[in-house]
Tab-separated table of C-alpha atoms in Angstrom:
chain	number	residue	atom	x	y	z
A	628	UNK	CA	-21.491	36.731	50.106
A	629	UNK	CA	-20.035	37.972	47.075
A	630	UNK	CA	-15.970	37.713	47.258
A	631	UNK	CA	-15.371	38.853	43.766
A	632	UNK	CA	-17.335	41.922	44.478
A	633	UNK	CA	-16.245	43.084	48.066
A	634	UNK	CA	-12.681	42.221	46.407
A	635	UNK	CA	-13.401	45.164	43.383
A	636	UNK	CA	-14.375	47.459	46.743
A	637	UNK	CA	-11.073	46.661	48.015
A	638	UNK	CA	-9.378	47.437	44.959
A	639	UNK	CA	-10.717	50.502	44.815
A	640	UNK	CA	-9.344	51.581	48.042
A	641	UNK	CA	-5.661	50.213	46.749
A	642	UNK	CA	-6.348	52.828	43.952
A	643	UNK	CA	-7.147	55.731	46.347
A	644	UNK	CA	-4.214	54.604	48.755
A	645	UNK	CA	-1.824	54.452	46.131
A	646	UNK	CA	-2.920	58.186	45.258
A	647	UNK	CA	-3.064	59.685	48.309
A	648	UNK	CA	0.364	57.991	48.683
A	649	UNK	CA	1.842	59.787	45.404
A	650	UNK	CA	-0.019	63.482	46.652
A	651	UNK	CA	2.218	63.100	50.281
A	652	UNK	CA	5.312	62.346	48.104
A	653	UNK	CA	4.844	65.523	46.110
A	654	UNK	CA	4.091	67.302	49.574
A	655	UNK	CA	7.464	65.536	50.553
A	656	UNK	CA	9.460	67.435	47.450
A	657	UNK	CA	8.218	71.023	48.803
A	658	UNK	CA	8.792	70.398	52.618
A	659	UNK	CA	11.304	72.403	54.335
A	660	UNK	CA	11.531	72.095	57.688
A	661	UNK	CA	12.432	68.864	59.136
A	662	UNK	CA	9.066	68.952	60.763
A	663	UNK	CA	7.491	68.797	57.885
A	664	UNK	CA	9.264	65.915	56.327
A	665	UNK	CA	8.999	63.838	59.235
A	666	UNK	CA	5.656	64.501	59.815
A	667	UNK	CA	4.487	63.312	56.226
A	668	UNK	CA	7.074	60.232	55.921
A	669	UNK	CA	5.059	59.179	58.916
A	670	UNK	CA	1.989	59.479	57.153
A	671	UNK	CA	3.466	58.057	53.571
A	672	UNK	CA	4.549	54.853	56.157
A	673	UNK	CA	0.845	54.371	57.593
A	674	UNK	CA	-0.487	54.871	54.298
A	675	UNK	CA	1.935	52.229	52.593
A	676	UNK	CA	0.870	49.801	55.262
A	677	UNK	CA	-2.720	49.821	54.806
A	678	UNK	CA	-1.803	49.656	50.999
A	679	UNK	CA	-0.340	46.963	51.547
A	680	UNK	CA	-2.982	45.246	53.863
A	681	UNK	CA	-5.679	46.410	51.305
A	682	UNK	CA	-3.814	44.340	48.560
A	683	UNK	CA	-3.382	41.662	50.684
A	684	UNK	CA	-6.792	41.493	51.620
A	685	UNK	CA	-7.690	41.414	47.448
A	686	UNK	CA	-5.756	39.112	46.846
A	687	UNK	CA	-7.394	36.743	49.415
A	688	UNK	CA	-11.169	37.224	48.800
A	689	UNK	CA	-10.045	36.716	45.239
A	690	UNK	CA	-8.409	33.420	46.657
A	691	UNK	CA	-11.919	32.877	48.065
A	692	UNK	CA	-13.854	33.721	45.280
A	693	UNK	CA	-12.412	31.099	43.145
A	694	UNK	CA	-13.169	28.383	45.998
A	695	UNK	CA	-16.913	29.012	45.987
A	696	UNK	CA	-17.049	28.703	42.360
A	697	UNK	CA	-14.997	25.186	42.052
């Protein structure tokens, strides 16, 4: 298994995370109704924590990577 690789997969998905998170803020300036802004904090929140799992998970098959080589 290829750490280094499935890690660049991951990373990719931190990238699309981070942009779908920066699209809901934008959504977040136009909302009006309170609705609205509570329905997409909810989604910037969910979004955030896989973000954060996603790095998380980079940084340990990165971690992992370096073990099989040494």
């Amino acid at each position: 298994m290829n750490y280094a690789n499935w890690a660049k997969d991951y990373e990719e998905d931190v990238r699309n995370l981070s942009n779908a998170i920066e699209k809901e803020k934008e959504n977040l300036r136009e909302a009006i109704r309170k609705e609205e802004i509570q329905s997409i904090n909810r989604r910037i929140q969910i979004l955030r924590s896989m973000y954060y799992e996603c790095r998380l998970t980079v940084a340990l098959l990165m971690e992992r990577s370096k073990e099989k080589i040494a």
